[in-house]
Amino acid sequence: MKYTALKAHLDAARTAAVRAFAPCYVICGDDAWLRQSAVGMFRALVDPDYASFNYTSLSAADGAEEAVITLNTFPVFDTLRVVVLFDVDGKLNAADAAAYGNYLAAPNPDAVFVVVCEDGAEKNSVWQDAEKVDCNRLAEDDIAVIVGGMLKEEPKRTMDRAALHELVTRTLSDMSRISCEVGKLKAYSDGAITREDVCVMTSAEPDYQIFQLSDAMGAGDKARALRVLSALLDDGLRPMTVINMLYAYYRRMLHAELHKGEPDAQVAALLGVKPGALYHVRKASGRYTQVKLKKCVDYLHGLQYAVLTGRRGEESAMHDAVLTLMSQV
């Protein structure tokens, strides 16, 4: 199930005439804030007065034996026990896999087992029948609901849709950053949070700034490209760093075009980026042909070599890169 459906599911399972919790839930996805928030929902299932007895968090490194013993222990002054297993990767040893498998074949009806997986570990066959909780980055409409809840907390604020869109774009939909930025924006703004407030208070992720630069170059918008370039340099980036970032970004665009039509999650893993960043890569790469992207990558590689060998100054090389790349569209 999606993260956004988890609270309603848990509320329904808790209040049903016959409790309807799954024996095991697997929390997975690329947004750390969502994963932690999901864990918090499970912790809230136990009576807070007796949570020290009935809520247990363990590390996968502790081994399966301790987790299984805890799961099979009766709740204390409550009707439910919650055991959360963190740091689960895809390399379970045979003994642990067998222990978890044996438990899940005959789970304790008074226990809820929550497994927090590292990237890809949820595919392990041990968890194949578990209820998956998808904590990948959310769509903007879903983020709007969560941010709306944050804005209702004291001090109460409002945020228009343009401001929310700017916030989501600048943070690449990362809820950890969004939650921090909302706190800053609430302190900065007296009432309604505007797009201008977001632009002033929220710095863009470097990946997004490079997307803006390449998008401006792809559109042939020299003025916008130079504004973004100035912003990057004002943030303290060296010209050589900008060249290196452009090289990495154009390589990603090339591979995104070469793997067009393949699932985003698969391509994002191949490129070593998060799905939210891949959206911007694909958007920028659509302005180029594969041939021109290959020329851009080769050109930037040659420029890197020229700077590193002292044949070019890094500042002039950076400006040449921007002008040359604009001519490749």
XYZ file of C-alpha atoms in Angstrom:
329
model
C 0.000 0.000 0.000
C 1.036 3.618 -0.428
C 2.245 5.591 2.590
C -0.777 7.852 2.218
C -3.120 4.896 2.863
C -1.313 3.569 5.944
C -3.003 5.626 8.671
C -6.513 4.788 7.455
C -5.544 1.108 7.218
C -4.160 1.014 10.769
C -7.147 2.893 12.189
C -9.542 0.458 10.501
C -7.535 -2.579 11.623
C -7.414 -1.353 15.226
C -11.157 -0.613 15.489
C -12.433 -3.674 13.604
C -14.471 -6.213 15.570
C -11.722 -8.715 14.778
C -8.360 -6.983 14.542
C -7.176 -6.943 10.959
C -3.469 -6.138 11.206
C -1.149 -7.995 8.866
C 1.379 -10.159 10.747
C 4.230 -8.318 9.032
C 4.620 -4.936 7.357
C 7.643 -4.038 5.250
C 8.445 -0.315 5.071
C 10.476 0.528 1.985
C 11.147 3.484 -0.287
C 13.574 6.341 -0.895
C 12.099 9.015 1.413
C 13.582 8.745 4.907
C 11.007 11.115 6.433
C 8.126 8.991 5.173
C 9.750 5.809 6.481
C 10.234 7.340 9.936
C 6.703 8.736 9.917
C 5.351 5.278 9.055
C 7.259 3.796 11.993
C 5.678 6.454 14.207
C 2.203 5.323 13.132
C 2.986 1.776 14.241
C 4.395 2.972 17.556
C 1.139 4.827 18.174
C -0.750 1.505 18.122
C 0.386 0.625 21.639
C -0.834 2.288 24.812
C 1.708 5.088 25.487
C 1.656 4.335 29.233
C 3.060 0.867 28.556
C 5.021 1.544 25.370
C 8.309 0.762 27.117
C 7.030 -2.818 27.539
C 5.171 -3.320 24.281
C 7.095 -1.350 21.659
C 10.539 -2.674 20.773
C 12.980 -1.473 18.123
C 15.807 -3.768 17.080
C 18.556 -3.761 14.495
C 18.830 -6.551 11.948
C 22.440 -6.889 13.088
C 21.145 -8.204 16.437
C 20.021 -11.382 14.659
C 16.630 -12.998 14.194
C 16.541 -14.883 17.489
C 16.006 -11.803 19.656
C 13.335 -10.440 17.302
C 11.406 -13.724 17.253
C 11.580 -14.107 21.048
C 10.261 -10.553 21.467
C 7.467 -11.127 18.943
C 6.323 -14.216 20.815
C 6.192 -12.444 24.186
C 2.707 -11.548 25.503
C 1.893 -7.815 25.672
C 2.089 -6.234 29.122
C -1.096 -4.433 30.302
C -2.122 -4.056 26.660
C -3.530 -6.158 23.843
C -0.836 -5.573 21.216
C 2.920 -5.748 20.875
C 4.816 -3.913 18.097
C 8.345 -4.957 17.107
C 10.239 -2.822 14.575
C 13.325 -4.251 12.878
C 15.594 -1.573 11.377
C 18.510 -1.690 8.904
C 17.332 -4.774 7.027
C 19.343 -5.321 3.856
C 19.089 -7.964 1.170
C 21.830 -10.166 2.643
C 20.019 -12.157 5.317
C 22.034 -15.191 6.356
C 20.392 -18.591 6.041
C 19.758 -18.983 9.769
C 18.054 -15.594 10.126
C 16.021 -16.113 6.941
C 14.828 -19.487 8.258
C 13.953 -18.023 11.680
C 11.914 -15.175 10.196
C 10.264 -17.565 7.747
C 9.279 -19.979 10.522
C 7.820 -17.156 12.600
C 5.795 -15.741 9.690
C 4.405 -19.214 8.959
C 2.744 -19.127 12.413
C 2.820 -15.506 13.667
C 1.717 -14.349 17.107
C -1.778 -12.793 16.646
C -1.019 -10.276 19.433
C 2.094 -8.912 17.674
C 2.727 -6.659 14.701
C 6.113 -7.140 13.054
C 7.438 -4.077 11.187
C 10.500 -4.437 8.954
C 12.275 -1.279 7.752
C 14.207 -2.219 4.617
C 17.212 -0.729 2.933
C 16.940 -0.120 -0.816
C 15.820 -3.279 -2.611
C 15.811 -5.512 0.500
C 12.011 -5.747 0.398
C 12.398 -8.094 -2.587
C 13.900 -10.824 -0.403
C 11.677 -13.901 -0.580
C 11.392 -13.931 3.228
C 9.106 -10.875 3.008
C 7.164 -11.918 -0.100
C 3.834 -12.281 1.750
C 4.291 -9.229 3.975
C 2.236 -6.068 3.494
C 4.521 -3.562 1.741
C 4.327 0.117 2.728
C 5.592 2.214 -0.192
C 7.496 5.238 1.144
C 8.879 6.459 -2.160
C 8.654 10.177 -2.846
C 5.134 11.476 -3.098
C 3.300 13.297 -5.861
C 2.729 17.002 -5.301
C -0.972 16.525 -4.437
C -0.061 14.080 -1.669
C 2.658 16.399 -0.382
C 0.089 19.209 -0.303
C -2.027 17.211 2.170
C 0.915 16.596 4.519
C 2.142 20.192 4.304
C -1.416 21.353 4.958
C -1.327 19.455 8.247
C 1.989 21.092 9.165
C 0.582 24.538 8.390
C -2.375 23.968 10.740
C -0.026 23.510 13.690
C 0.843 26.621 15.724
C 1.857 29.111 14.521
C -0.801 28.570 11.853
C 0.014 29.645 8.324
C -1.362 29.229 4.806
C 0.531 28.528 1.583
C -0.687 29.130 -1.953
C -0.283 26.454 -4.606
C 2.458 28.333 -6.460
C 4.506 28.454 -3.262
C 3.984 24.748 -2.646
C 5.019 23.903 -6.205
C 8.188 25.977 -5.840
C 8.977 24.264 -2.537
C 8.448 20.785 -3.988
C 10.566 21.621 -7.023
C 13.453 23.130 -5.068
C 13.592 20.182 -2.649
C 13.066 17.487 -5.319
C 10.027 16.287 -3.300
C 12.216 15.222 -0.362
C 9.941 15.296 2.701
C 12.873 15.579 5.116
C 13.832 18.875 3.525
C 10.237 19.975 3.049
C 9.434 19.492 6.749
C 12.481 21.575 7.724
C 11.736 24.273 5.172
C 8.087 24.553 6.256
C 9.266 25.246 9.803
C 11.574 28.014 8.547
C 8.886 29.488 6.303
C 6.346 29.571 9.146
C 8.816 31.524 11.274
C 9.645 33.870 8.377
C 6.101 34.635 7.197
C 3.427 36.423 9.203
C 0.419 34.813 7.503
C 0.310 33.481 3.964
C 3.493 31.877 2.644
C 4.073 33.004 -0.947
C 6.235 31.762 -3.773
C 8.527 34.744 -3.196
C 9.009 33.627 0.424
C 10.012 30.166 -0.766
C 12.493 31.611 -3.269
C 14.090 33.744 -0.557
C 14.217 31.122 2.196
C 14.723 27.802 0.393
C 17.930 27.074 -1.478
C 17.580 24.710 -4.399
C 19.208 21.292 -4.463
C 22.369 21.344 -6.621
C 20.771 18.797 -8.949
C 17.854 21.144 -9.497
C 20.136 24.130 -10.113
C 22.053 22.154 -12.720
C 18.721 21.115 -14.258
C 17.755 24.809 -14.459
C 21.060 25.614 -16.118
C 20.834 22.817 -18.680
C 17.142 23.561 -19.280
C 17.948 27.226 -19.973
C 20.774 26.230 -22.299
C 18.495 23.726 -24.039
C 15.900 26.453 -24.565
C 18.555 28.819 -25.910
C 17.731 31.256 -23.092
C 21.124 32.842 -22.565
C 19.917 35.391 -19.991
C 18.324 32.736 -17.779
C 21.368 30.464 -18.131
C 23.654 33.251 -16.962
C 21.351 34.051 -14.009
C 21.444 30.431 -12.864
C 25.187 30.279 -13.393
C 25.635 33.397 -11.249
C 23.494 31.819 -8.519
C 25.652 28.691 -8.530
C 28.826 30.756 -8.212
C 27.259 32.931 -5.496
C 26.625 29.722 -3.547
C 30.385 29.242 -3.450
C 30.870 26.666 -6.217
C 34.156 26.817 -8.097
C 33.947 27.038 -11.902
C 35.612 23.619 -12.149
C 32.919 22.181 -9.880
C 30.261 23.592 -12.202
C 31.996 21.946 -15.178
C 32.160 18.635 -13.321
C 28.478 18.871 -12.375
C 27.529 19.680 -15.973
C 29.535 16.680 -17.192
C 27.801 14.367 -14.702
C 24.397 15.815 -15.583
C 24.848 15.518 -19.348
C 26.006 11.938 -18.906
C 22.812 11.228 -16.976
C 20.745 12.875 -19.698
C 22.458 10.737 -22.328
C 21.774 7.529 -20.405
C 18.199 8.639 -19.688
C 17.650 8.967 -23.445
C 19.352 5.644 -24.132
C 17.014 3.978 -21.609
C 13.863 5.844 -22.602
C 10.746 3.779 -21.985
C 12.255 1.752 -19.143
C 10.769 2.015 -15.609
C 11.854 5.121 -13.688
C 12.923 3.134 -10.617
C 15.200 0.950 -12.735
C 16.766 3.885 -14.605
C 17.181 5.917 -11.402
C 19.051 3.015 -9.784
C 21.258 2.705 -12.875
C 22.128 6.408 -12.798
C 22.548 6.556 -9.027
C 19.871 9.218 -8.576
C 16.530 9.336 -6.805
C 13.319 9.100 -8.853
C 12.496 12.734 -8.084
C 15.781 13.844 -9.661
C 15.236 11.557 -12.656
C 12.092 13.524 -13.527
C 14.208 16.651 -14.059
C 16.874 14.719 -15.968
C 14.290 13.348 -18.394
C 12.669 16.760 -18.796
C 15.974 18.379 -19.749
C 17.187 15.510 -21.969
C 14.052 15.761 -24.118
C 15.436 18.918 -25.701
C 18.377 17.045 -27.226
C 18.960 14.159 -29.609
C 21.099 11.242 -28.472
C 23.805 12.240 -30.959
C 23.980 15.804 -29.634
C 24.034 14.597 -26.044
C 26.977 12.334 -26.882
C 28.785 15.327 -28.417
C 28.086 17.377 -25.277
C 29.440 14.656 -22.991
C 32.589 14.248 -25.094
C 33.093 18.017 -25.224
C 32.772 18.406 -21.429
C 35.140 15.484 -20.853
C 37.717 17.161 -23.084
C 37.215 20.456 -21.274
C 37.791 18.785 -17.912
C 41.050 17.335 -19.189
C 42.173 20.699 -20.578
C 41.605 22.430 -17.230
C 43.247 19.671 -15.212
C 46.335 19.721 -17.442
C 46.624 23.502 -17.241
C 45.820 24.210 -20.883
C 42.649 26.123 -19.928
C 41.670 28.368 -17.043
C 38.639 27.003 -15.216
C 36.587 30.215 -15.269
C 36.920 30.837 -18.998
C 36.366 27.117 -19.640
C 33.136 27.221 -17.652
C 31.758 30.181 -19.640
C 32.804 28.528 -22.907
C 31.007 25.376 -21.807
C 27.733 27.241 -21.309
C 27.947 28.987 -24.694
C 29.032 25.828 -26.537
C 26.346 23.649 -24.988
C 23.681 26.181 -25.971
C 24.758 25.847 -29.596
C 24.250 22.050 -29.519
C 20.448 22.202 -29.190
